[in-house]
mmCIF file of C-alpha atoms in Angstrom:
data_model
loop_
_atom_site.group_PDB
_atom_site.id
_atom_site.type_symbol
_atom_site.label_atom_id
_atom_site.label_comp_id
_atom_site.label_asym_id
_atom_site.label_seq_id
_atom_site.Cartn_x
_atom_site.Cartn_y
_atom_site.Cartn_z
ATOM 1 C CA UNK A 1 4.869 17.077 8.838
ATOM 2 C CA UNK A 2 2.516 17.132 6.151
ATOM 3 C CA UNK A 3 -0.968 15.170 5.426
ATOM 4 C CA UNK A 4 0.976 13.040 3.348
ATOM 5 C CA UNK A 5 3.403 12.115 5.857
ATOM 6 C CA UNK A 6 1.300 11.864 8.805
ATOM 7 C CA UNK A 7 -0.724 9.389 6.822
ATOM 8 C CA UNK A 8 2.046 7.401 5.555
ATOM 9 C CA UNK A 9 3.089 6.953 9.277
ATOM 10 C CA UNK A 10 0.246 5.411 9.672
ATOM 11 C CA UNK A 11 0.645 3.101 7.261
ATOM 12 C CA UNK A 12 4.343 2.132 8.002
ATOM 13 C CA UNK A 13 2.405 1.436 11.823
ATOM 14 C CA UNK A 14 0.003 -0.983 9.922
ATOM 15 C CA UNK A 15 3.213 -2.911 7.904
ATOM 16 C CA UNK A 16 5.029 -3.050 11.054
ATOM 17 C CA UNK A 17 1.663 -4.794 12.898
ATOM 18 C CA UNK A 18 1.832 -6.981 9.451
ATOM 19 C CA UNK A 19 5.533 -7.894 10.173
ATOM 20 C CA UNK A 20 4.662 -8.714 14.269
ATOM 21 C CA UNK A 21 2.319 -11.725 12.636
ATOM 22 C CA UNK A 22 4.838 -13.002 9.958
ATOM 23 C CA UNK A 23 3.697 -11.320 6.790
ATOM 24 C CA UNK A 24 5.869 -9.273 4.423
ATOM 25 C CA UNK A 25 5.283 -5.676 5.895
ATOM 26 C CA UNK A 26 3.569 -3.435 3.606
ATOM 27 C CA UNK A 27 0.260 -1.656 5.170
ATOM 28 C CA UNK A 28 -2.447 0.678 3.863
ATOM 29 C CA UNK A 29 -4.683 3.380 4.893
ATOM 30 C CA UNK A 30 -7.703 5.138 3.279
ATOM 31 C CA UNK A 31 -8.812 8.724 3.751
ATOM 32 C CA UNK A 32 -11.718 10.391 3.295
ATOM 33 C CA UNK A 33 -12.249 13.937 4.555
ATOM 34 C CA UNK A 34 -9.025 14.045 6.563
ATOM 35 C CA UNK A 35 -9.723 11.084 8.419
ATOM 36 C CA UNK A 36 -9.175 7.257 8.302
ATOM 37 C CA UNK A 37 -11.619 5.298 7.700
ATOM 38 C CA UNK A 38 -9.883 1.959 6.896
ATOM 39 C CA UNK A 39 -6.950 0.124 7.732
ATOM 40 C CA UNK A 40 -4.871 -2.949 6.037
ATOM 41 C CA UNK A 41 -1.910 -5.483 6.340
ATOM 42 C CA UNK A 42 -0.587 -8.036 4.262
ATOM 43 C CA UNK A 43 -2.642 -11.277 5.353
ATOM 44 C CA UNK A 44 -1.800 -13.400 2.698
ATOM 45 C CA UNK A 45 -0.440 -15.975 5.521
ATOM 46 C CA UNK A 46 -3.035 -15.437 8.113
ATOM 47 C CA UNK A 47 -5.822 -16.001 5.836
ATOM 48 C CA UNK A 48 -3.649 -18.185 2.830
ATOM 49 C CA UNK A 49 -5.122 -16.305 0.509
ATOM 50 C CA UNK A 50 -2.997 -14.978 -2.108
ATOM 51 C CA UNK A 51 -4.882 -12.116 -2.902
ATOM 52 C CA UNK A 52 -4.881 -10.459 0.457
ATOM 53 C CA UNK A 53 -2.269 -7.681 -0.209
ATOM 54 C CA UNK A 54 -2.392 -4.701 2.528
ATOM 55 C CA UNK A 55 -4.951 -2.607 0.006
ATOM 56 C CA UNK A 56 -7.184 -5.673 -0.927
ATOM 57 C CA UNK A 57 -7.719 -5.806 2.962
ATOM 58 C CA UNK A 58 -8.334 -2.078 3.503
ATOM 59 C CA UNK A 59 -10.273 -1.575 0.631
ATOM 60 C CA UNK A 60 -12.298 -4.669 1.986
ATOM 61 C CA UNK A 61 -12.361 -2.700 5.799
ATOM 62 C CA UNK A 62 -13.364 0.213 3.908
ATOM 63 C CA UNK A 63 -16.443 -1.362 2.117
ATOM 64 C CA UNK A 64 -17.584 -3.230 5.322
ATOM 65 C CA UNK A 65 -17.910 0.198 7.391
ATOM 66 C CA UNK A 66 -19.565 1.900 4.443
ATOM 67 C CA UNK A 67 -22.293 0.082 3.771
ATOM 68 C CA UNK A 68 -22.776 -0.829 7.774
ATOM 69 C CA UNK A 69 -22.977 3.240 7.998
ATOM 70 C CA UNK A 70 -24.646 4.132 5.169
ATOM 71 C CA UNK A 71 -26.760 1.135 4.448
ATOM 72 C CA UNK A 72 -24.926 0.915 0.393
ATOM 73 C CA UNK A 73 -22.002 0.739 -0.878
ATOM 74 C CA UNK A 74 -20.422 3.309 -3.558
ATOM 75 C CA UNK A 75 -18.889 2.146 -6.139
ATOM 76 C CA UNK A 76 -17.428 6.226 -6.275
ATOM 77 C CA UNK A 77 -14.489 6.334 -4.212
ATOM 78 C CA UNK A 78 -13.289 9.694 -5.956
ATOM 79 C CA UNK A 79 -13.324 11.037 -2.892
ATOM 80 C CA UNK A 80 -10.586 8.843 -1.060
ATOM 81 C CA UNK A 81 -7.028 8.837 -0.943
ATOM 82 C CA UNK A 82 -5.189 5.284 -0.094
ATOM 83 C CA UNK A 83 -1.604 5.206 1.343
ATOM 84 C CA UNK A 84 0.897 2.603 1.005
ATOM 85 C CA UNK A 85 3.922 1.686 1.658
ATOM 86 C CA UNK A 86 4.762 -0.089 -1.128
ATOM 87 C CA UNK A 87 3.740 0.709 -4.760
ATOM 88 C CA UNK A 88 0.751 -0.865 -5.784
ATOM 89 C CA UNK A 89 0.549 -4.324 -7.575
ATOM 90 C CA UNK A 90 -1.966 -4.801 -11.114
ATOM 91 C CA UNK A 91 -4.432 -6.381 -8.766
ATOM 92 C CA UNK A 92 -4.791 -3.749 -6.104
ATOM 93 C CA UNK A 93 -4.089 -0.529 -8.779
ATOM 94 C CA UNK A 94 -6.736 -2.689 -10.837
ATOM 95 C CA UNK A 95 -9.191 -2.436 -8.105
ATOM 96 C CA UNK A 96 -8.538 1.145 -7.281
ATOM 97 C CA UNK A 97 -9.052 2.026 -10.765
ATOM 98 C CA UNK A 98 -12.329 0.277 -11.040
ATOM 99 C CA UNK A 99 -13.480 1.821 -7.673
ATOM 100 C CA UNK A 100 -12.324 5.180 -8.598
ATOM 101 C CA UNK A 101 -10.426 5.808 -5.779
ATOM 102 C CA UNK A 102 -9.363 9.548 -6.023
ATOM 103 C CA UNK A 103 -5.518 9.311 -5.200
ATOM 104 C CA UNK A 104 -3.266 7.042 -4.685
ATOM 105 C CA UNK A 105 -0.079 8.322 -2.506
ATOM 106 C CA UNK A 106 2.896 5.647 -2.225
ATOM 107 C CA UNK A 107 6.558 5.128 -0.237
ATOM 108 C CA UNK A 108 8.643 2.854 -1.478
ATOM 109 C CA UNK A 109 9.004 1.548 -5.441
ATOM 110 C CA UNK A 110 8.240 -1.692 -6.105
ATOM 111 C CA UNK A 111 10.616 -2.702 -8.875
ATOM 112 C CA UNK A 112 9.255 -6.487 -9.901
ATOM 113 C CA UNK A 113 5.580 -5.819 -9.490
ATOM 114 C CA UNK A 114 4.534 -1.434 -9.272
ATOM 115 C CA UNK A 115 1.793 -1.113 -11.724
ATOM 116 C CA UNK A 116 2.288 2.823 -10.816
ATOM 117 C CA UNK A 117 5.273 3.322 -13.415
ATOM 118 C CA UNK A 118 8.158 1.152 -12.069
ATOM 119 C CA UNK A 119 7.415 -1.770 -13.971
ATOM 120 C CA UNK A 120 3.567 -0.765 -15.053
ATOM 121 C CA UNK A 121 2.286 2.045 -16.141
ATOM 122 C CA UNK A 122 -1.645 1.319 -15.522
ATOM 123 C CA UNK A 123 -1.882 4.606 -12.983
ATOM 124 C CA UNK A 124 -0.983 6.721 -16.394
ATOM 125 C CA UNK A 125 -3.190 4.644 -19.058
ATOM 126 C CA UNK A 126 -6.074 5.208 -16.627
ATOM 127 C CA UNK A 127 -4.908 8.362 -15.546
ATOM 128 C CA UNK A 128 -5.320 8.105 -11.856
ATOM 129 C CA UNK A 129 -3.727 10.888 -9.477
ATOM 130 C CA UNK A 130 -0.366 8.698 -8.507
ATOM 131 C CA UNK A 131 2.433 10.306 -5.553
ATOM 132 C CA UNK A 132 5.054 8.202 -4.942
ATOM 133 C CA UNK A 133 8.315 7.958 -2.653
ATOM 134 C CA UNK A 134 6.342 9.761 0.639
ATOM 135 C CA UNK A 135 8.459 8.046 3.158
ATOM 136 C CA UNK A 136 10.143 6.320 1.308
ATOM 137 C CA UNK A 137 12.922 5.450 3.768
ATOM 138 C CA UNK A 138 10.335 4.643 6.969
ATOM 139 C CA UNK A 139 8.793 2.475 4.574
ATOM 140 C CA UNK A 140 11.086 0.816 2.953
ATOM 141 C CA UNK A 141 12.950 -0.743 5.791
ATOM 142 C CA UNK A 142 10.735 -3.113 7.279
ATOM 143 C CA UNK A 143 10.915 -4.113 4.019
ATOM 144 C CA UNK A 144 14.810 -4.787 3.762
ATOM 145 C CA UNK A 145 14.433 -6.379 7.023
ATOM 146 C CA UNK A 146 12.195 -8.782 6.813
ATOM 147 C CA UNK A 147 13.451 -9.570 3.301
ATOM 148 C CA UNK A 148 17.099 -10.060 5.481
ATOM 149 C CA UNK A 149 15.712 -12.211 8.261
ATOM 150 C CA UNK A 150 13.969 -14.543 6.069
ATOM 151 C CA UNK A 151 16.567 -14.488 2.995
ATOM 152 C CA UNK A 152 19.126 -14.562 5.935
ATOM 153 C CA UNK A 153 21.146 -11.810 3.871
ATOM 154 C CA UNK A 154 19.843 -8.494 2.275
ATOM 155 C CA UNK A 155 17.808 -9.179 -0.535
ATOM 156 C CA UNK A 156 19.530 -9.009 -4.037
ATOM 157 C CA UNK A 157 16.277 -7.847 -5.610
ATOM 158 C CA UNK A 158 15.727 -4.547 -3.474
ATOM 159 C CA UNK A 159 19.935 -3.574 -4.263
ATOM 160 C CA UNK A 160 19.283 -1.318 -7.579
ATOM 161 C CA UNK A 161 16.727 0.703 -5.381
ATOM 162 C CA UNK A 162 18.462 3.574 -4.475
ATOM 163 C CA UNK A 163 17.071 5.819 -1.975
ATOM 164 C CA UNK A 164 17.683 9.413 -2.283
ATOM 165 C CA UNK A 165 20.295 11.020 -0.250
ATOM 166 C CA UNK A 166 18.835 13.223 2.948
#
């Protein structure tokens, strides 16, 4: 298993602790020196806040323990790597970007929304270090499932994803 994956797991863990409490299962880690320092779910029920996407919340985690540690907060994050599951949104990519976060590693496309070249291509205007599709399957089926158990069938807007063949 590589870093990527091993990291990744831990992210599918944190979208599968999202889906336990109702939210739409995507989770997030960040990385710094082969460690993580941060973790993140979708919240956007448990706080009704619309902007608190699984990377909004880690990044959040990540600039709480910082500055408790360090006493500041760096705005240089060139130095971090942030998995998730799903391909970021404008609003999280935006605030990686800004923060410089030094990679950005992915599972599963996001076909409405991925500002990381599946329906945006901010990641390659700003020209941020983008991996995509590392676990893609692990992380794209809480996903399909909680998209079937609230939709009450598989969800129409997931069906032109096709996931590679093993």
């Amino acid at each position: 298993m590589t870093d990527d994956e091993r990291f990744m797991s831990e992210a599918v863990a944190e979208a599968l602790e999202g889906a336990a409490e109702g939210e739409v299962p995507i989770g997030a880690v960040v990385v710094k020196n082969g460690e993580i320092i941060a973790r993140g779910h979708n919240r956007r029920v448990a706080l009704s806040d619309i902007t608190a996407h699984a990377e909004m919340i880690c990044l959040r985690d990540f600039s709480a323990k910082y500055q408790r540690e360090n006493g500041e907060l760096s705005f240089d994050l060139s130095g971090v790597t942030i998995y998730s599951t799903l391909e970021p949104c404008a609003m999280c990519l935006g605030a990686m970007i800004h923060y410089k976060i030094g990679r950005i590693v992915f599972g599963e496309r996001d076909i409405l929304l991925g500002a990381c070249g599946s329906r945006f291509d901010f990641d390659k205007e700003a020209g941020v270090n983008v991996c995509g599709g590392v676990l893609r399957q692990e992380a794209r089926k809480p996903l399909m499932d909680f998209f079937e158990k609230h939709l009450g069938h598989r969800s129409h807007r997931w069906k032109d994803i096709e996931l590679p063949a093993k």
